[in-house]
PDB file of C-alpha atoms in Angstrom:
ATOM      1  CA  MET A 206     185.288 115.381  32.961  1.00 46.00           C
ATOM      2  CA  ARG A 207     183.659 112.288  33.665  1.00 52.00           C
ATOM      3  CA  ASN A 208     180.330 114.074  35.388  1.00 58.00           C
ATOM      4  CA  SER A 209     180.714 115.927  32.023  1.00 57.00           C
ATOM      5  CA  PHE A 210     180.334 113.404  29.525  1.00 53.00           C
ATOM      6  CA  ARG A 211     177.563 111.531  31.676  1.00 56.00           C
ATOM      7  CA  ASN A 212     176.031 114.937  31.889  1.00 58.00           C
ATOM      8  CA  PHE A 213     176.364 115.348  28.399  1.00 56.00           C
ATOM      9  CA  ILE A 214     173.983 112.298  27.796  1.00 57.00           C
ATOM     10  CA  VAL A 215     172.254 112.524  30.463  1.00 55.00           C
ATOM     11  CA  PHE A 216     171.515 116.127  28.425  1.00 55.00           C
ATOM     12  CA  LEU A 217     170.597 113.986  25.292  1.00 53.00           C
ATOM     13  CA  LEU A 218     168.557 111.670  26.813  1.00 53.00           C
ATOM     14  CA  LEU A 219     166.538 114.896  28.063  1.00 49.00           C
ATOM     15  CA  VAL A 220     165.926 116.087  24.429  1.00 49.00           C
ATOM     16  CA  PHE A 221     164.637 112.899  23.374  1.00 50.00           C
ATOM     17  CA  THR A 222     162.698 111.042  26.295  1.00 50.00           C
ATOM     18  CA  PRO A 223     159.382 112.650  26.710  1.00 47.00           C
ATOM     19  CA  ASN A 224     159.674 112.948  30.319  1.00 47.00           C
ATOM     20  CA  MET A 225     162.710 115.138  31.351  1.00 45.00           C
ATOM     21  CA  ALA A 226     162.559 115.290  34.677  1.00 46.00           C
ATOM     22  CA  SER A 227     163.031 111.328  34.951  1.00 54.00           C
ATOM     23  CA  ALA A 228     165.980 111.558  32.301  1.00 57.00           C
ATOM     24  CA  LYS A 229     169.134 111.367  34.708  1.00 63.00           C
ATOM     25  CA  THR A 230     167.299 108.215  36.524  1.00 77.00           C
ATOM     26  CA  MET A 231     166.630 106.056  33.682  1.00 84.00           C
ATOM     27  CA  LEU A 232     170.241 106.001  32.034  1.00 85.00           C
ATOM     28  CA  ASP A 233     170.840 105.092  35.133  1.00 88.00           C
ATOM     29  CA  ASP A 234     168.457 102.303  35.823  1.00 93.00           C
ATOM     30  CA  PHE A 235     169.874 101.606  31.515  1.00 93.00           C
ATOM     31  CA  ILE A 236     172.925 100.860  33.574  1.00 91.00           C
ATOM     32  CA  PHE A 237     172.245  99.278  36.403  1.00 94.00           C
ATOM     33  CA  ALA A 238     170.654  96.307  34.668  1.00 96.00           C
ATOM     34  CA  GLY A 239     173.351  96.260  32.208  1.00 95.00           C
ATOM     35  CA  LYS A 240     176.188  95.201  34.832  1.00 95.00           C
ATOM     36  CA  HIS A 241     173.315  92.958  36.637  1.00 96.00           C
ATOM     37  CA  TYR A 242     172.554  91.389  33.381  1.00 97.00           C
ATOM     38  CA  ASP A 243     176.207  91.573  31.919  1.00 96.00           C
ATOM     39  CA  ILE A 244     174.079  93.598  29.040  1.00 96.00           C
ATOM     40  CA  ALA A 245     175.949  96.866  27.798  1.00 93.00           C
ATOM     41  CA  PRO A 246     173.533  99.352  28.085  1.00 92.00           C
ATOM     42  CA  GLN A 247     173.839 100.774  24.884  1.00 91.00           C
ATOM     43  CA  LEU A 248     172.371  98.045  23.951  1.00 94.00           C
ATOM     44  CA  LEU A 249     169.311  97.719  26.547  1.00 95.00           C
ATOM     45  CA  ILE A 250     168.343 101.834  24.879  1.00 94.00           C
ATOM     46  CA  ALA A 251     169.133 100.841  21.137  1.00 94.00           C
ATOM     47  CA  ILE A 252     165.821  98.122  21.989  1.00 96.00           C
ATOM     48  CA  ALA A 253     164.037 100.857  23.743  1.00 96.00           C
ATOM     49  CA  LYS A 254     164.903 103.781  21.261  1.00 94.00           C
ATOM     50  CA  THR A 255     163.467 100.567  18.846  1.00 95.00           C
ATOM     51  CA  GLU A 256     160.337  99.862  21.092  1.00 96.00           C
ATOM     52  CA  THR A 257     158.883 103.460  22.387  1.00 95.00           C
ATOM     53  CA  SER A 258     161.564 105.540  21.541  1.00 91.00           C
ATOM     54  CA  LEU A 259     161.867 105.886  24.925  1.00 91.00           C
ATOM     55  CA  ASN A 260     159.512 107.013  26.174  1.00 94.00           C
ATOM     56  CA  PRO A 261     158.285 105.459  29.071  1.00 94.00           C
ATOM     57  CA  TRP A 262     154.217 104.967  29.069  1.00 96.00           C
ATOM     58  CA  ALA A 263     154.405 103.551  25.591  1.00 97.00           C
ATOM     59  CA  VAL A 264     151.594 100.326  25.526  1.00 98.00           C
ATOM     60  CA  ASN A 265     150.861  98.865  22.462  1.00 98.00           C
ATOM     61  CA  VAL A 266     147.613  96.645  22.540  1.00 98.00           C
ATOM     62  CA  GLN A 267     147.206  93.887  19.425  1.00 97.00           C
ATOM     63  CA  GLY A 268     149.637  95.973  17.531  1.00 95.00           C
ATOM     64  CA  LYS A 269     147.519  99.346  18.193  1.00 97.00           C
ATOM     65  CA  GLY A 270     150.010 101.704  19.644  1.00 96.00           C
ATOM     66  CA  TYR A 271     148.814 104.251  22.494  1.00 97.00           C
ATOM     67  CA  PHE A 272     150.900 106.929  24.051  1.00 96.00           C
ATOM     68  CA  PRO A 273     149.690 107.702  26.635  1.00 96.00           C
ATOM     69  CA  LYS A 274     150.898 111.416  28.273  1.00 93.00           C
ATOM     70  CA  SER A 275     151.152 110.001  31.657  1.00 95.00           C
ATOM     71  CA  LYS A 276     151.429 106.626  34.009  1.00 96.00           C
ATOM     72  CA  GLN A 277     147.738 106.960  35.370  1.00 97.00           C
ATOM     73  CA  GLU A 278     146.520 106.989  30.989  1.00 98.00           C
ATOM     74  CA  ALA A 279     148.636 104.107  30.367  1.00 97.00           C
ATOM     75  CA  LEU A 280     147.882 101.964  33.417  1.00 98.00           C
ATOM     76  CA  LYS A 281     143.890 102.673  32.621  1.00 98.00           C
ATOM     77  CA  ILE A 282     144.349 101.506  29.262  1.00 98.00           C
ATOM     78  CA  VAL A 283     146.689  97.985  29.510  1.00 97.00           C
ATOM     79  CA  GLN A 284     144.097  97.478  32.745  1.00 97.00           C
ATOM     80  CA  LYS A 285     140.881  97.089  30.201  1.00 98.00           C
ATOM     81  CA  ALA A 286     143.736  95.607  28.272  1.00 98.00           C
ATOM     82  CA  TYR A 287     143.969  92.654  30.832  1.00 97.00           C
ATOM     83  CA  ASP A 288     140.534  92.282  31.939  1.00 97.00           C
ATOM     84  CA  GLU A 289     139.672  91.718  28.269  1.00 97.00           C
ATOM     85  CA  ARG A 290     143.146  89.339  27.804  1.00 97.00           C
ATOM     86  CA  LYS A 291     143.933  90.833  25.221  1.00 97.00           C
ATOM     87  CA  SER A 292     148.030  90.429  24.019  1.00 97.00           C
ATOM     88  CA  PHE A 293     149.841  94.146  24.681  1.00 98.00           C
ATOM     89  CA  ASP A 294     153.127  95.561  25.419  1.00 98.00           C
ATOM     90  CA  VAL A 295     153.958  97.850  28.978  1.00 98.00           C
ATOM     91  CA  GLY A 296     156.720 100.684  28.882  1.00 97.00           C
ATOM     92  CA  ILE A 297     160.000 101.664  27.880  1.00 97.00           C
ATOM     93  CA  MET A 298     160.812  97.900  27.058  1.00 98.00           C
ATOM     94  CA  GLN A 299     157.682  96.618  25.654  1.00 98.00           C
ATOM     95  CA  ILE A 300     157.048  93.894  27.939  1.00 98.00           C
ATOM     96  CA  ASN A 301     154.378  92.062  26.878  1.00 96.00           C
ATOM     97  CA  VAL A 302     151.608  90.430  29.448  1.00 97.00           C
ATOM     98  CA  TRP A 303     152.888  87.138  28.714  1.00 95.00           C
ATOM     99  CA  TRP A 304     155.761  87.834  30.951  1.00 95.00           C
ATOM    100  CA  LEU A 305     153.772  89.210  33.963  1.00 96.00           C
ATOM    101  CA  ARG A 306     151.213  86.465  33.941  1.00 95.00           C
ATOM    102  CA  LYS A 307     154.334  84.381  33.566  1.00 94.00           C
ATOM    103  CA  TYR A 308     156.150  86.047  36.228  1.00 94.00           C
ATOM    104  CA  GLY A 309     153.140  87.321  38.786  1.00 95.00           C
ATOM    105  CA  ILE A 310     154.403  90.566  37.659  1.00 96.00           C
ATOM    106  CA  SER A 311     151.864  92.968  38.819  1.00 96.00           C
ATOM    107  CA  LEU A 312     150.852  96.197  35.854  1.00 97.00           C
ATOM    108  CA  GLU A 313     151.837  98.909  38.860  1.00 97.00           C
ATOM    109  CA  THR A 314     155.135  97.490  38.819  1.00 96.00           C
ATOM    110  CA  ALA A 315     155.580  96.218  34.913  1.00 97.00           C
ATOM    111  CA  ILE A 316     155.330 100.274  34.202  1.00 96.00           C
ATOM    112  CA  GLU A 317     157.453 101.793  36.388  1.00 95.00           C
ATOM    113  CA  PRO A 318     160.473 102.850  34.582  1.00 95.00           C
ATOM    114  CA  GLN A 319     162.765 101.468  36.475  1.00 95.00           C
ATOM    115  CA  ASN A 320     161.409  98.001  36.082  1.00 96.00           C
ATOM    116  CA  ASN A 321     160.362  97.442  32.959  1.00 97.00           C
ATOM    117  CA  ILE A 322     164.197  98.081  32.138  1.00 97.00           C
ATOM    118  CA  ILE A 323     164.783  95.225  34.521  1.00 97.00           C
ATOM    119  CA  ILE A 324     162.574  93.378  33.370  1.00 97.00           C
ATOM    120  CA  GLY A 325     163.727  93.777  29.835  1.00 98.00           C
ATOM    121  CA  ALA A 326     167.038  92.931  30.579  1.00 97.00           C
ATOM    122  CA  PHE A 327     166.044  89.829  31.969  1.00 97.00           C
ATOM    123  CA  ILE A 328     164.724  89.121  28.758  1.00 97.00           C
ATOM    124  CA  LEU A 329     167.156  89.561  26.901  1.00 97.00           C
ATOM    125  CA  LYS A 330     169.209  87.916  29.174  1.00 97.00           C
ATOM    126  CA  ASN A 331     167.829  84.897  28.981  1.00 96.00           C
ATOM    127  CA  GLU A 332     167.235  85.150  24.770  1.00 96.00           C
ATOM    128  CA  ILE A 333     171.626  85.952  25.087  1.00 96.00           C
ATOM    129  CA  ASN A 334     171.945  82.772  27.161  1.00 97.00           C
ATOM    130  CA  LYS A 335     169.707  80.797  24.565  1.00 95.00           C
ATOM    131  CA  HIS A 336     170.816  81.967  21.147  1.00 95.00           C
ATOM    132  CA  GLY A 337     174.134  84.292  21.570  1.00 94.00           C
ATOM    133  CA  LEU A 338     174.771  87.454  21.578  1.00 92.00           C
ATOM    134  CA  ASN A 339     173.857  88.299  17.899  1.00 91.00           C
ATOM    135  CA  TRP A 340     170.856  88.597  15.581  1.00 92.00           C
ATOM    136  CA  LYS A 341     168.930  85.728  16.637  1.00 93.00           C
ATOM    137  CA  ALA A 342     168.618  86.995  20.648  1.00 94.00           C
ATOM    138  CA  VAL A 343     167.864  90.234  20.042  1.00 94.00           C
ATOM    139  CA  ALA A 344     165.004  89.201  17.371  1.00 93.00           C
ATOM    140  CA  SER A 345     163.543  86.917  19.888  1.00 94.00           C
ATOM    141  CA  TYR A 346     163.212  89.314  22.543  1.00 95.00           C
ATOM    142  CA  HIS A 347     160.504  91.161  19.825  1.00 93.00           C
ATOM    143  CA  THR A 348     159.460  87.693  18.505  1.00 89.00           C
ATOM    144  CA  PRO A 349     160.076  84.311  19.209  1.00 88.00           C
ATOM    145  CA  VAL A 350     162.700  83.737  16.031  1.00 87.00           C
ATOM    146  CA  HIS A 351     161.426  80.347  15.240  1.00 88.00           C
ATOM    147  CA  ARG A 352     157.472  81.577  14.986  1.00 91.00           C
ATOM    148  CA  ASN A 353     159.332  84.328  12.329  1.00 90.00           C
ATOM    149  CA  PRO A 354     162.570  84.780  11.179  1.00 90.00           C
ATOM    150  CA  THR A 355     161.866  87.210   8.358  1.00 91.00           C
ATOM    151  CA  ARG A 356     160.202  89.997  11.016  1.00 92.00           C
ATOM    152  CA  GLY A 357     162.942  88.604  13.635  1.00 89.00           C
ATOM    153  CA  LYS A 358     165.744  89.941  11.294  1.00 91.00           C
ATOM    154  CA  TYR A 359     163.755  93.141  10.287  1.00 93.00           C
ATOM    155  CA  TYR A 360     163.625  93.749  14.052  1.00 94.00           C
ATOM    156  CA  ALA A 361     167.436  92.531  14.908  1.00 92.00           C
ATOM    157  CA  ALA A 362     168.045  95.245  11.833  1.00 92.00           C
ATOM    158  CA  LYS A 363     166.405  97.870  13.360  1.00 94.00           C
ATOM    159  CA  VAL A 364     168.092  97.816  16.636  1.00 94.00           C
ATOM    160  CA  VAL A 365     171.162  97.884  15.484  1.00 90.00           C
ATOM    161  CA  LYS A 366     170.833 101.374  13.484  1.00 91.00           C
ATOM    162  CA  ASN A 367     169.429 102.126  16.615  1.00 89.00           C
ATOM    163  CA  LEU A 368     173.030 100.948  18.450  1.00 86.00           C
ATOM    164  CA  LYS A 369     174.526 103.160  15.642  1.00 84.00           C
ATOM    165  CA  GLY A 370     173.743 105.906  15.830  1.00 76.00           C
ATOM    166  CA  ASN A 371     173.605 105.419  19.801  1.00 64.00           C
ATOM    167  CA  LYS A 372     177.774 104.911  19.312  1.00 59.00           C
ATOM    168  CA  MET A 373     177.468 107.775  16.419  1.00 57.00           C
ATOM    169  CA  ILE A 374     176.134 109.967  19.139  1.00 56.00           C
ATOM    170  CA  LEU A 375     178.682 108.767  21.298  1.00 55.00           C
ATOM    171  CA  ALA A 376     181.831 108.860  18.717  1.00 57.00           C
ATOM    172  CA  VAL A 377     180.709 113.200  18.527  1.00 55.00           C
ATOM    173  CA  LEU A 378     180.362 112.677  22.395  1.00 51.00           C
ATOM    174  CA  LEU A 379     183.773 111.817  22.952  1.00 53.00           C
ATOM    175  CA  PHE A 380     185.942 113.275  19.945  1.00 56.00           C
ATOM    176  CA  PHE A 381     184.202 117.173  22.316  1.00 52.00           C
ATOM    177  CA  LEU A 382     184.919 115.612  25.411  1.00 52.00           C
ATOM    178  CA  CYS A 383     188.841 114.715  23.881  1.00 55.00           C
ATOM    179  CA  VAL A 384     188.578 118.732  22.412  1.00 54.00           C
ATOM    180  CA  LEU A 385     187.644 120.141  26.602  1.00 51.00           C
ATOM    181  CA  SER A 386     189.794 118.246  27.440  1.00 53.00           C
ATOM    182  CA  TRP A 387     192.972 119.433  25.669  1.00 56.00           C
ATOM    183  CA  GLN A 388     191.270 122.963  25.612  1.00 55.00           C
ATOM    184  CA  ASP A 389     191.682 122.102  29.637  1.00 53.00           C
ATOM    185  CA  TYR A 390     194.989 120.367  29.563  1.00 52.00           C
ATOM    186  CA  LYS A 391     196.227 123.789  27.944  1.00 55.00           C
ATOM    187  CA  GLU A 392     194.849 126.027  29.898  1.00 63.00           C
ATOM    188  CA  ARG A 393     196.683 124.818  33.041  1.00 58.00           C
ATOM    189  CA  MET A 394     199.844 125.129  31.007  1.00 55.00           C
TER     190      MET A 394
END
C-alpha cells in the first residue's frame, strides 16, 4: 500500500510538472533535501509551487518571468543575464544569482533540479536558523524580511496557501488509501 500511495503522489507530480519524465526523481529530490536539512518536504514543494508552479527551467530576470521549454533555453537566458550582471533567479526553487556568486556555484550546477532543490533547502534552513520556523523564515527565503516585511508576509501567505493545498491533496489521498486498504482487507476475509 505504501508504494501505491507513493505512486499516486508521483502521479500528481506528473500532472502538475511540465517535465513529466522527471516527476518521480523530483519527488525524491524534495524528500532527500528535506531529510538532509530537517525541513518538511511539503514545505519545500509549497515554495517551489509558489515560485515556479514546479517548472524546473523557470527563470526570472529583474522581475520578468521566462518559462523556457528546455534546460538549454534556460541556460541561454541566465548566461546572458549573468554576463550583463543583472539580477536573476533560476530553477524550480528560483535561486538568486547572489547565492551563486557567494558560493561559487555555476549556472549549469544551479539549473539542475536536484541541485536547485538542495540549494533552496540550504537557503531556507539558513533563514529558519535565523528566525525560527515561522513566516519570517519563509518570507526571507524570497526577500529578506527586514527589507520589506509587507512583501514578505504576502509571500509567506502564498506559500501557506500552497502548503494547505498540498495538505488537502494529501488528506484526499489518505482517504482513498484508507478506502483501498479497507477494500483489500474485506477481500482477504
